[in-house]
Coordinates of C-alpha atoms and ligand atoms in Angstrom, one line a residue:
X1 CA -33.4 -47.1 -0.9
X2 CA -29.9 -47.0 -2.1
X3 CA -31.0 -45.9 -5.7
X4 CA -32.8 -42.9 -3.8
X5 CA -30.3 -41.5 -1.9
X6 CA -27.5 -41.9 -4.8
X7 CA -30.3 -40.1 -6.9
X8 CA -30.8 -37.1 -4.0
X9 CA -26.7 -37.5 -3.8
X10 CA -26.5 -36.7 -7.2
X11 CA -28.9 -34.2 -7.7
X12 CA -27.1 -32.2 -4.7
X13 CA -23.7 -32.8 -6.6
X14 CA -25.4 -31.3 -10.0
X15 CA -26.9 -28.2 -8.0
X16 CA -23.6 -27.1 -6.1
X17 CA -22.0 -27.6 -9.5
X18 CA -23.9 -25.4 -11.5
X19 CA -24.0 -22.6 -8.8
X20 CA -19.8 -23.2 -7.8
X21 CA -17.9 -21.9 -10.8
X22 CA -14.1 -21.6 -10.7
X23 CA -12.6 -18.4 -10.6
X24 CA -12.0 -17.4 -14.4
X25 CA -15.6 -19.4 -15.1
X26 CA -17.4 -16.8 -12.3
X27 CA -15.5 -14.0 -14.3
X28 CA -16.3 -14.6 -17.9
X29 CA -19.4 -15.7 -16.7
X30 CA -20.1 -12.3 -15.2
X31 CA -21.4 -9.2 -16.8
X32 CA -19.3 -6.8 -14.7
X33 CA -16.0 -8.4 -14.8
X34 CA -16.0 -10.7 -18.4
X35 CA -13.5 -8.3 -20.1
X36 CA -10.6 -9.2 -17.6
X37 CA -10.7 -12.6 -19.7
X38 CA -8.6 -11.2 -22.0
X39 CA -5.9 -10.8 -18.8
X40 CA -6.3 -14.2 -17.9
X41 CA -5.6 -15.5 -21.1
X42 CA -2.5 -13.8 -21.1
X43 CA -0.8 -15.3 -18.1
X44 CA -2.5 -19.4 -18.3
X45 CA -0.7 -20.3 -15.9
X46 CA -2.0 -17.9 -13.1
X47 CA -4.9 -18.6 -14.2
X48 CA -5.0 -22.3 -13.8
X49 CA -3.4 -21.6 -10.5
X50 CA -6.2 -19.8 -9.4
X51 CA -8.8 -22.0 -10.9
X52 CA -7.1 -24.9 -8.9
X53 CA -6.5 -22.5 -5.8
X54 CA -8.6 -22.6 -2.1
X55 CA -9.4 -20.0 0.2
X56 CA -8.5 -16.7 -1.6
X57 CA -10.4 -13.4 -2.5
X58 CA -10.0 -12.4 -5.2
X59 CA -10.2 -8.6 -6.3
X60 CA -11.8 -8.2 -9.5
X61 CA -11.5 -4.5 -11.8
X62 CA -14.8 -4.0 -13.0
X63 CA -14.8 -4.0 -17.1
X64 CA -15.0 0.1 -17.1
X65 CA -12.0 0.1 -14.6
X66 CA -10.5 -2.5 -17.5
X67 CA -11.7 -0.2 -20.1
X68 CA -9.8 2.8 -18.1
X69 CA -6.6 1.1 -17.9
X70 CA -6.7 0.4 -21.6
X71 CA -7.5 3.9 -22.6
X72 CA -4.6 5.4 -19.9
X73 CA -2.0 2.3 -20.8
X74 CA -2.3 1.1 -24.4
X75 CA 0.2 -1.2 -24.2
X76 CA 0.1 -2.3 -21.0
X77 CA -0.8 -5.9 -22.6
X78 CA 2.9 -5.8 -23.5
X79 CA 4.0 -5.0 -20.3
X80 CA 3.8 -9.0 -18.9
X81 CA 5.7 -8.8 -15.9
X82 CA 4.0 -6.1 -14.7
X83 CA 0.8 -6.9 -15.5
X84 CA 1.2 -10.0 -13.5
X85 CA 2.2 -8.3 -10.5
X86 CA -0.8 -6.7 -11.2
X87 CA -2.8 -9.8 -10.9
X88 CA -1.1 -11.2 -8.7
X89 CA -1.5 -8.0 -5.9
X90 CA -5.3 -8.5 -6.2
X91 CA -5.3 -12.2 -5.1
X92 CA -5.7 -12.1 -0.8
X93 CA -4.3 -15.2 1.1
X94 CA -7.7 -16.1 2.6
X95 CA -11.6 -15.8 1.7
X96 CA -12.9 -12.3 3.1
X97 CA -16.6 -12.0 2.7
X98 CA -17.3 -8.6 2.8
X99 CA -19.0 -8.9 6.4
X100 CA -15.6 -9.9 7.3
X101 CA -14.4 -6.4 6.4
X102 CA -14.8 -3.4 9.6
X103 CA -13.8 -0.1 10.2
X104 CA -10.6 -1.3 11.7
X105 CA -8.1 -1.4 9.2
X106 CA -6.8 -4.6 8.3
X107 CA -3.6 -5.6 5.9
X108 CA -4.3 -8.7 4.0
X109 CA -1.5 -10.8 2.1
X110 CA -1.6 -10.7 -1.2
X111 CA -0.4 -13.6 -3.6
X112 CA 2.9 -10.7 -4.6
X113 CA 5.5 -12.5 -3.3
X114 CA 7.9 -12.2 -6.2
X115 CA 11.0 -9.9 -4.5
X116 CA 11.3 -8.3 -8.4
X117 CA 8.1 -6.1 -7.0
X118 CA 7.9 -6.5 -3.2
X119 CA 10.0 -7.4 -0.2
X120 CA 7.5 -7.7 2.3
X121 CA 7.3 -11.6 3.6
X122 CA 4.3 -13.6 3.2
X123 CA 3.4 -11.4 0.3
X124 CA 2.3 -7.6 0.1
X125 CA -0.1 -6.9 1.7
X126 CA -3.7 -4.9 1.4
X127 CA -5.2 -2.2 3.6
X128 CA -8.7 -3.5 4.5
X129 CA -11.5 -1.4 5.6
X130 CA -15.3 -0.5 5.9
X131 CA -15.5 3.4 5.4
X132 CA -19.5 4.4 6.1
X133 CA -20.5 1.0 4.5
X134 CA -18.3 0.7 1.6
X135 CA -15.7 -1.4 1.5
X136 CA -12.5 0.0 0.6
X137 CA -9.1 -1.8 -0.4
X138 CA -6.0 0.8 -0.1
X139 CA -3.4 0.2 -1.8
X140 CA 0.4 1.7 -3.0
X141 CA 0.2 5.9 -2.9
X142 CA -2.8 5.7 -1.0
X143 CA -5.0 4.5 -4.1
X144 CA -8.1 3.5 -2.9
X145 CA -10.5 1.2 -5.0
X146 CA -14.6 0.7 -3.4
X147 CA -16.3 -2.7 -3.6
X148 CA -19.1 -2.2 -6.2
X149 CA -20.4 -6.2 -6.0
X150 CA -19.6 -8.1 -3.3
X151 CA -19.5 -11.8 -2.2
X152 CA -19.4 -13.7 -5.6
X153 CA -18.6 -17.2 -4.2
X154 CA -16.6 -19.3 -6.3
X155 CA -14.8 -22.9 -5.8
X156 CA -12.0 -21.2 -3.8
X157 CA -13.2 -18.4 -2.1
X158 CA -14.9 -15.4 -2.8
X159 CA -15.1 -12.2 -5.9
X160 CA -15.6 -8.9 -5.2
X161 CA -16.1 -6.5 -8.4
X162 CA -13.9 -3.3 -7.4
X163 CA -14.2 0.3 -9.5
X164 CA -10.6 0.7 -10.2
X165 CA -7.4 -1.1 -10.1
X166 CA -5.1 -1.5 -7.2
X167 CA -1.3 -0.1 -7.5
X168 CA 1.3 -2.2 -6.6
X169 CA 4.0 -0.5 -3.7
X170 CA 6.8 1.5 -5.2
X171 CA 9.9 1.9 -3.1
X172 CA 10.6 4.1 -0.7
X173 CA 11.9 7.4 -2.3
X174 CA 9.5 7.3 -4.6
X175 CA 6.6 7.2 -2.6
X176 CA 8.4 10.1 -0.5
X177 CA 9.2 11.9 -3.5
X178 CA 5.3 11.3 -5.1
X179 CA 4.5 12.4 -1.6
X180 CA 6.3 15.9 -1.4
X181 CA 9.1 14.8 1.1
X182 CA 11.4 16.2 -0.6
X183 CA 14.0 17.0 2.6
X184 CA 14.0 13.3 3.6
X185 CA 14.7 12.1 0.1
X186 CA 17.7 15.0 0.2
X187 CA 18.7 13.6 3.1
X188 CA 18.8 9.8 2.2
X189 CA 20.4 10.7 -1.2
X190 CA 23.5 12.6 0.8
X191 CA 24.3 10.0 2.8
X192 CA 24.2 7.7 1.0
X193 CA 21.2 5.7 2.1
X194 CA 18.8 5.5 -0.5
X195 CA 19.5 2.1 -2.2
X196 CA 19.6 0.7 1.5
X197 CA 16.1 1.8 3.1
X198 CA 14.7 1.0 -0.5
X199 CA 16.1 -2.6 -0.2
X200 CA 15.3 -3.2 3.1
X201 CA 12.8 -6.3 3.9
X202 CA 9.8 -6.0 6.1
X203 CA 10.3 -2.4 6.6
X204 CA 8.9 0.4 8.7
X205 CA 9.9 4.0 8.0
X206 CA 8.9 7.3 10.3
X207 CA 9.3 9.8 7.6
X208 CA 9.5 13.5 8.8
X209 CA 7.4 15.6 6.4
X210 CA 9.3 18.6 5.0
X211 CA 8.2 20.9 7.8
X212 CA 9.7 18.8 10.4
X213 CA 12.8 19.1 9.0
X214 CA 12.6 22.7 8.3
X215 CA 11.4 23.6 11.7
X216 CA 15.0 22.3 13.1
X217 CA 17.1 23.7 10.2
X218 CA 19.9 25.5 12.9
X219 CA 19.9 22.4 13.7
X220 CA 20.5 20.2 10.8
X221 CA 22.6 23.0 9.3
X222 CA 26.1 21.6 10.5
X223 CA 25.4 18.3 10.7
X224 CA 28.2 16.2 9.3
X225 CA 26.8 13.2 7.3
X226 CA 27.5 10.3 9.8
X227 CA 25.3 12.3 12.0
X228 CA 22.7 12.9 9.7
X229 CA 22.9 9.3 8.6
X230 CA 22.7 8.4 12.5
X231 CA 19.6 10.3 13.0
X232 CA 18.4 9.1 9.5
X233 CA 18.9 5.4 10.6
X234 CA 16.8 6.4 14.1
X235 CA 13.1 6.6 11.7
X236 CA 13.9 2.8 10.3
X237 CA 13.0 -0.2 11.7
X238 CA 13.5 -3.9 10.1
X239 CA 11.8 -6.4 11.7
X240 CA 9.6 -9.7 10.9
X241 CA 7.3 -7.6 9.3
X242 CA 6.2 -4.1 8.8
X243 CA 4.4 -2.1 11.7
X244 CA 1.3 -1.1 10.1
X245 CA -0.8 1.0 12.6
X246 CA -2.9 -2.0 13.4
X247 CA 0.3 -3.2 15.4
X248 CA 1.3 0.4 16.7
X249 CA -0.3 0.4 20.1
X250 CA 0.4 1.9 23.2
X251 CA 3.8 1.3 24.9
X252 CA 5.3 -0.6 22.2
X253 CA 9.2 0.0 21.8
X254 CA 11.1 -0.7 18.6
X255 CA 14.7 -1.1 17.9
X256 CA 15.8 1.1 15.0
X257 CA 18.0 0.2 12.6
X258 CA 20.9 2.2 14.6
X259 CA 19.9 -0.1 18.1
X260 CA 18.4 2.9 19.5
X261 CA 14.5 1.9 20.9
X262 CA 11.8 4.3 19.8
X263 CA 8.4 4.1 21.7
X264 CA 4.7 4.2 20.8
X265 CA 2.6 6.3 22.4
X266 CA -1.8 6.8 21.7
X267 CA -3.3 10.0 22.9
X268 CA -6.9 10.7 22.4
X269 CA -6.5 8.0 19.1
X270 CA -3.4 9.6 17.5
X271 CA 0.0 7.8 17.4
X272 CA 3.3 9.4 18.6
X273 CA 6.4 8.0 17.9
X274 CA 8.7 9.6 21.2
X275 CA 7.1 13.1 20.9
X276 CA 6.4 12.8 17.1
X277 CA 2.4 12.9 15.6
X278 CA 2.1 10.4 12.9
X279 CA 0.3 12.5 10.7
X280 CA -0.4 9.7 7.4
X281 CA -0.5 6.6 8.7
X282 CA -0.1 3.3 6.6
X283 CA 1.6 4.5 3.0
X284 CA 2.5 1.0 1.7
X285 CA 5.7 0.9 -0.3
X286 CA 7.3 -2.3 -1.8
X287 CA 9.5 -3.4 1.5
X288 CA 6.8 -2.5 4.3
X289 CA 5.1 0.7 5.0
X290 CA 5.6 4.3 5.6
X291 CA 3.7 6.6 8.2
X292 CA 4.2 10.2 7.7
X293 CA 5.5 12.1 10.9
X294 CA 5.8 16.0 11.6
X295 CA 9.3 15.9 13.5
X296 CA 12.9 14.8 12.9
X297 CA 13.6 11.9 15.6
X298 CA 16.4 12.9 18.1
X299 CA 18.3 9.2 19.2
X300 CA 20.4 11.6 21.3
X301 CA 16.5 12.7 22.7
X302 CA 14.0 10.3 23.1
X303 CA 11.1 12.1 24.6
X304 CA 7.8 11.5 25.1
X305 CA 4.6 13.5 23.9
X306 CA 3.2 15.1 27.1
X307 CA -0.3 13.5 27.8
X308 CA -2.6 16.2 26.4
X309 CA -0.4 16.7 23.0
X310 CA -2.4 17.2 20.3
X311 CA 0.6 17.9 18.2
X312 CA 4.3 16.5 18.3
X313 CA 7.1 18.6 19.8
X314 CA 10.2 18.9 17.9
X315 CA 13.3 16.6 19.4
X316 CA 16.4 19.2 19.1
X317 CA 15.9 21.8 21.8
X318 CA 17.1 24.9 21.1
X319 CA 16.5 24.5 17.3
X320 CA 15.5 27.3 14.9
X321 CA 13.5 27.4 12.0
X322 CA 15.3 27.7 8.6
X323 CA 13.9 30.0 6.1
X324 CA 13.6 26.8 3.4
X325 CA 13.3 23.2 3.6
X326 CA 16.8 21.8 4.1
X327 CA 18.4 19.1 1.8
X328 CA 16.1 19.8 -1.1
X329 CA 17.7 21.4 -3.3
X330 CA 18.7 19.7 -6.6
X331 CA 15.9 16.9 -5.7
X332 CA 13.9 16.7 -8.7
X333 CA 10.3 17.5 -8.8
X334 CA 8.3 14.4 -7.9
X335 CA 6.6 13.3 -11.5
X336 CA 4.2 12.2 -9.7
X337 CA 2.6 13.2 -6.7
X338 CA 0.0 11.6 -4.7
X339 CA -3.4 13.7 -4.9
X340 CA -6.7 12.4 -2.4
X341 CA -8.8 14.0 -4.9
X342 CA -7.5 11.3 -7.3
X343 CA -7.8 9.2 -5.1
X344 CA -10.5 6.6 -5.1
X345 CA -13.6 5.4 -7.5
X346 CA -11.7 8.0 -10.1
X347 CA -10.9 5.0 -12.4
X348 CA -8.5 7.1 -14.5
X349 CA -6.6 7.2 -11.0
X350 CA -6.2 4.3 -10.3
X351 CA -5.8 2.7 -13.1
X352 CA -3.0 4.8 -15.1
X353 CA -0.9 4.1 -11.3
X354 CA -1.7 0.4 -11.3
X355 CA 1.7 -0.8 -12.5
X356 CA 3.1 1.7 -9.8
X357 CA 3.0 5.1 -11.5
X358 CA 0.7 7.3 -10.5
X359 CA -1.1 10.0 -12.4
X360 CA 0.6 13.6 -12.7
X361 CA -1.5 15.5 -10.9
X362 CA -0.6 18.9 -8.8
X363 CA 1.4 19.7 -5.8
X364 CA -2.0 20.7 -4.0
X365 CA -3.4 17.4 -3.3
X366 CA -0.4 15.9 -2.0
X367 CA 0.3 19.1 0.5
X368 CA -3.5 19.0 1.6
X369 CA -2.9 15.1 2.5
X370 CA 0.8 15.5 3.8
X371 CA 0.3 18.7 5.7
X372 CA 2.2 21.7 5.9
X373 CA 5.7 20.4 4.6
X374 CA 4.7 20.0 1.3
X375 CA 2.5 23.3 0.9
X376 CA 5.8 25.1 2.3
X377 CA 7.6 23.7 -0.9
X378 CA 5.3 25.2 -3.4
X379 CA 6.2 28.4 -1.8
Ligands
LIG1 C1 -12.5 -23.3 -15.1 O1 -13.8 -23.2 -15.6 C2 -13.9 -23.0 -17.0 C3 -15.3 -22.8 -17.4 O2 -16.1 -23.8 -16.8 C4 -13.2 -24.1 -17.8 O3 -13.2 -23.9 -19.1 C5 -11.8 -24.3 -17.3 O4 -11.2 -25.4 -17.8 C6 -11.7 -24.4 -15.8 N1 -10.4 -24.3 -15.3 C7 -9.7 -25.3 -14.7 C8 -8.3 -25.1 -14.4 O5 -10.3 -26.3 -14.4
LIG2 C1 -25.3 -10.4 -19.5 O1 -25.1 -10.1 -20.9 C2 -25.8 -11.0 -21.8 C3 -25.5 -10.6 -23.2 O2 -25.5 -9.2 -23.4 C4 -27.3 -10.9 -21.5 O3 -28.0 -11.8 -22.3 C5 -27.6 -11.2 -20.1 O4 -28.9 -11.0 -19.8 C6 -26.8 -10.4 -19.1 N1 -26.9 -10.8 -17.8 C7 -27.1 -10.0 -16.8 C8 -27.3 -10.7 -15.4 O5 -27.2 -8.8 -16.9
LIG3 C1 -15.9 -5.3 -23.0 O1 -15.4 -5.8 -24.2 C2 -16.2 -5.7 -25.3 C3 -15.6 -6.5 -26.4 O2 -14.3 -6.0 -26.6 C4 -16.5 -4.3 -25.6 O3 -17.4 -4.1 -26.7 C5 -17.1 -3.6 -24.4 O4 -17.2 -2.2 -24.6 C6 -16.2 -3.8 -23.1 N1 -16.9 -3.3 -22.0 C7 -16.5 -2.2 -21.3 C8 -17.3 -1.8 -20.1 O5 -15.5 -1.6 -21.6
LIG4 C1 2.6 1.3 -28.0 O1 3.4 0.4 -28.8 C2 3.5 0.8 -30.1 C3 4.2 -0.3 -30.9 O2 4.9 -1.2 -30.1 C4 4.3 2.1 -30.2 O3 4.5 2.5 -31.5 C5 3.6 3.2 -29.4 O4 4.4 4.3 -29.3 C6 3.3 2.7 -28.0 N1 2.4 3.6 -27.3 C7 2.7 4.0 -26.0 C8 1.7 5.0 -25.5 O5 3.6 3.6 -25.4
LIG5 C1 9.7 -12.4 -10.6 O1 9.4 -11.5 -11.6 C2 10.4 -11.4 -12.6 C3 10.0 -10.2 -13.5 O2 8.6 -10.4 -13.9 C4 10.4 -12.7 -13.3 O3 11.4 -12.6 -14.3 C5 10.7 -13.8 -12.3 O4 10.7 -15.1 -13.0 C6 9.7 -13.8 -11.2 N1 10.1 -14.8 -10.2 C7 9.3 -15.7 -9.8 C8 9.8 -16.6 -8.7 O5 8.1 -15.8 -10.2
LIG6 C1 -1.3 -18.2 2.7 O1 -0.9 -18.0 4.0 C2 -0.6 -19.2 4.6 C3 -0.4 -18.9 6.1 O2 0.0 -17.6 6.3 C4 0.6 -19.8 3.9 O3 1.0 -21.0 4.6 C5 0.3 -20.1 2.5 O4 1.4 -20.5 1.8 C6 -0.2 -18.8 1.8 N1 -0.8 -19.2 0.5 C7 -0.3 -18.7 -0.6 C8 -1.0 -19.2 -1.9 O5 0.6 -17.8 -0.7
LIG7 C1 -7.8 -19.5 5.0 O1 -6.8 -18.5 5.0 C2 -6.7 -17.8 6.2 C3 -5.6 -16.8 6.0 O2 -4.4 -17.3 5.6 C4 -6.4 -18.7 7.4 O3 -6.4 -18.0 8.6 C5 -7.5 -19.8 7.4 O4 -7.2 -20.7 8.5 C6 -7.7 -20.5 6.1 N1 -8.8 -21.4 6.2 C7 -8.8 -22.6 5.7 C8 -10.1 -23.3 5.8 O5 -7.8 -23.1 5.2
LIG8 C1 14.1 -6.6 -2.5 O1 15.4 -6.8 -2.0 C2 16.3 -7.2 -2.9 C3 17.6 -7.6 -2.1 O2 17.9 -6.6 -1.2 C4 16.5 -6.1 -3.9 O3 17.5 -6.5 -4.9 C5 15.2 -5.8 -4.6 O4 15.3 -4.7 -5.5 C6 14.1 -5.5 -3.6 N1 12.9 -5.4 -4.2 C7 12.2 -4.3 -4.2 C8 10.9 -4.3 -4.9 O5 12.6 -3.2 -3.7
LIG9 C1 -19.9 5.0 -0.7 O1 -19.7 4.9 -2.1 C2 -20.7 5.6 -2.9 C3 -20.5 5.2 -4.3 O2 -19.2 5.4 -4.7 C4 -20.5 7.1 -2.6 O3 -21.5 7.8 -3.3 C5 -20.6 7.4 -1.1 O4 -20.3 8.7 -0.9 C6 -19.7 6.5 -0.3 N1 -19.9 6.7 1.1 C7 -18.9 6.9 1.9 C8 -19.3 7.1 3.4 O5 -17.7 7.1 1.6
LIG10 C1 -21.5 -16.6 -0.7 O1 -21.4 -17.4 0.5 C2 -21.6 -16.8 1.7 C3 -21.4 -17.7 2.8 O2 -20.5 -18.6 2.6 C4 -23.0 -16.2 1.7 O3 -23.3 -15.5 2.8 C5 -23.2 -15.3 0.5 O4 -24.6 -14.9 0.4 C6 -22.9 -16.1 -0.8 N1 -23.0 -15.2 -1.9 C7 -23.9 -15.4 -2.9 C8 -23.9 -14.3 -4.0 O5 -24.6 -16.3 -3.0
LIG11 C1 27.2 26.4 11.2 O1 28.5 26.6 10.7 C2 28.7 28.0 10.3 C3 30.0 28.1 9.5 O2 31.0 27.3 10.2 C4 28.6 28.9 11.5 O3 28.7 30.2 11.1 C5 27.2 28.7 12.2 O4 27.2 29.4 13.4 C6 27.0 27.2 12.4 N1 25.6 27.0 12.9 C7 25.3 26.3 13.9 C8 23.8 26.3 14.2 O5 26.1 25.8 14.6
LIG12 C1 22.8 12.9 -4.4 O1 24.1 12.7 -3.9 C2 25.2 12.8 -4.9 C3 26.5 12.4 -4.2 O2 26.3 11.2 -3.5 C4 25.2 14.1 -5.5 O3 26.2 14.2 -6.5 C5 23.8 14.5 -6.0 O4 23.8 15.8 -6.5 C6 22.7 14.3 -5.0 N1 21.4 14.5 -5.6 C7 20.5 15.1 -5.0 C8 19.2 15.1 -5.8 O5 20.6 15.6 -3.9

């Protein structure tokens, strides 16, 4: 009787065991992910880490999304720090089966905690969501990656095989700058502010798009600088953590970074911030996140969108357009820009971006996904 059941007991053991790999054993062992060995055995300390770790997903580049990075970054084995980030960003605190995954976006913690790349507590985080069935990891720039094999169970947690490689946040200005707001960068740069929003922790910028600003240019003309930095100050807020849209819901009030209280409003499914349209939602940059919005914020006016507004309303009555976008001159020309078409299962995307720098691509992309403003600059 005893011999049986330690017999069954055993046989049970030696089952599980051969199916239950760790994580770098599932990975060499698999077909579709064995090159990113060679990664592993670069850093083997992560990887014991991970080996020994419980209850984490772990993202893992196919080997032609491996293949891509090679061929865009030839050196990028040389590159350690970075490349570790790298790995590092595609580790989520928690296992997420892929049934776990919806079309609400959610924003998973990564195992990035180290403050040399991000600055958002807990770890950066991941945009989580099921787009018609695929599921889709966003990422820094709005680089997307697809599941291509999903639920690969492993001693602690679960592997999903993604087409491309994520890219780790960059800061603030340039993410505006890849993004085409080129006014707001103008603006932080002459008051002084750009070391400060890209240094704050846990971070949540409104950032007017280039048309916003230009749309009130009477109005910005004579600004002094402490005003301008006041109205700056009215589109950051620094709290616990960042306000992805997930926490953006109706009625909320902020406190800026100025004291001033800004408040959420959700008509017909869009978000307005007072009477501004967040326009690109959810732009993850190293300290917390960025949604695009397509008006300047008044703290001297905070009003609210009027309950049919399918648009925001600008905040300084009485403004006039100006005949360019203000503050950009002398900004350089982003050297990167973020491009939809690029976007996505395009490996060479993704990958060439993963260590934060995205591909050169044209101005066109960008101003199709940021609207108006940054069409207005190629003008
Ligand atoms: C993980 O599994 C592989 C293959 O079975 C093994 O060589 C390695 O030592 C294991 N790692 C750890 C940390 O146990
Ligand atoms: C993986 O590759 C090896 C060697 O090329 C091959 O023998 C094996 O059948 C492949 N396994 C799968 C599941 O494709
Ligand atoms: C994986 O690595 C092997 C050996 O270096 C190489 O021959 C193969 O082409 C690589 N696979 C892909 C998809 O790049
Ligand atoms: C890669 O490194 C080699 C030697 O370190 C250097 O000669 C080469 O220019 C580098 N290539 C790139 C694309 O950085
Ligand atoms: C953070 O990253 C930097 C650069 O790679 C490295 O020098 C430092 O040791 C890391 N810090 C921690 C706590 O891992
Ligand atoms: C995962 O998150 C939990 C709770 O948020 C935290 O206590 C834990 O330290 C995190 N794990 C890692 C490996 O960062
Ligand atoms: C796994 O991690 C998630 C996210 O940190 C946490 O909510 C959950 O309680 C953890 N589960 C276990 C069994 O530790
Ligand atoms: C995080 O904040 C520290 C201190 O403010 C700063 O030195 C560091 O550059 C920031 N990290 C990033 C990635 O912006
Ligand atoms: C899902 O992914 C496949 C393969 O990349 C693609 O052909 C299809 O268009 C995607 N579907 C949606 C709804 O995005
Ligand atoms: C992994 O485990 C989950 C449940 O824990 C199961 O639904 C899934 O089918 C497993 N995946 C594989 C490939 O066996
Ligand atoms: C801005 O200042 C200039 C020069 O002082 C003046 O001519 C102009 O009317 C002012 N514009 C506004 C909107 O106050
Ligand atoms: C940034 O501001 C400095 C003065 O603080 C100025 O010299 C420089 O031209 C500005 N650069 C841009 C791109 O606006």
């Amino acid at each position: 009787m005893q011999l049986k059941n330690l017999t069954l007991a055993a046989l049970v053991g030696a089952v599980s065991a051969q199916q239950m790999m760790n994580l770098t054993g599932t990975i060499a062992s698999n077909n579709a992910t064995s090159n990113l060995t060679t990664f592993f055995g670069l850093f083997p300390e992560l990887a014991q880490t991970l080996d020994s770790a419980q209850n984490i997903t772990f993202l893992a580049p196919s080997n032609e999304a491996v293949a891509a990075l090679l061929e865009s970054n030839p050196n990028i084995t040389q590159n350690t720090d970075a490349l570790r980030a790298v790995l590092q960003y595609h580790v989520l605190n928690g296992t997420y089966l892929s049934s776990a995954i919806t079309n609400t976006s959610a924003f998973v913690p990564t195992l990035l905690t180290n403050q040399t790349f991000t600055n958002v507590t807990g770890g950066q985080v991941v945009e989580a969501i099921n787009i018609g069935g695929n599921v889709t990891f966003y990422s820094g720039l709005l680089q997307n990656v697809s599941v291509v094999q999903a639920d690969l169970n492993f001693t602690g947690g679960v592997i999903h095989v993604i087409d491309g490689l994520l890219t780790v946040p960059a800061n603030v200005s340039e993410t505006a700058l890849a993004a085409g707001l080129t006014s707001l960068v103008g603006a932080l740069n002459n008051t002084d502010l750009v070391g400060a929003v890209n240094s704050q922790s846990d971070v949540t910028i409104f950032a007017p798009n280039n048309a916003a600003f230009q749309n009130i240019g009477s109005a910005v003309a004579n600004l002094t600088t402490e005003e301008l930095a006041a109205i700056l100050q009215y589109h950051v807020v620094a709290g616990e953590s960042p306000l992805y849209s997930s926490t953006l819901t109706n009625g909320t009030t902020v406190t800026t970074l100025g004291g001033e209280d800004l408040t959420i409003t959700l008509i017909n499914g869009s978000v307005f911030v007072n009477s501004a349209e967040v326009v690109t939602p959810n732009v993850l940059v190293a300290g917390g996140v960025v949604h695009v919005i397509d008006n300047v914020l008044n703290p001297q006016m905070s009003m609210a969108p009027n309950a049919s507004a399918t648009t925001g309303a600008p905040a300084f009555s009485g403004a006039t357009s100006a005949s360019e976008a203000p503050f950009t001159s002398g900004v350089a020309a982003p050297s990167t820009t973020i491009n939809p078409s690029e976007a996505g299962a395009g490996a060479a995307s993704s990958t060439s971006s993963a260590l934060g720098v995205a591909m050169k691509t044209g101005a066109v992309g960008a101003a199709a996904l940021f609207g108006a403003g940054a069409a207005l600059l190629n003008y």
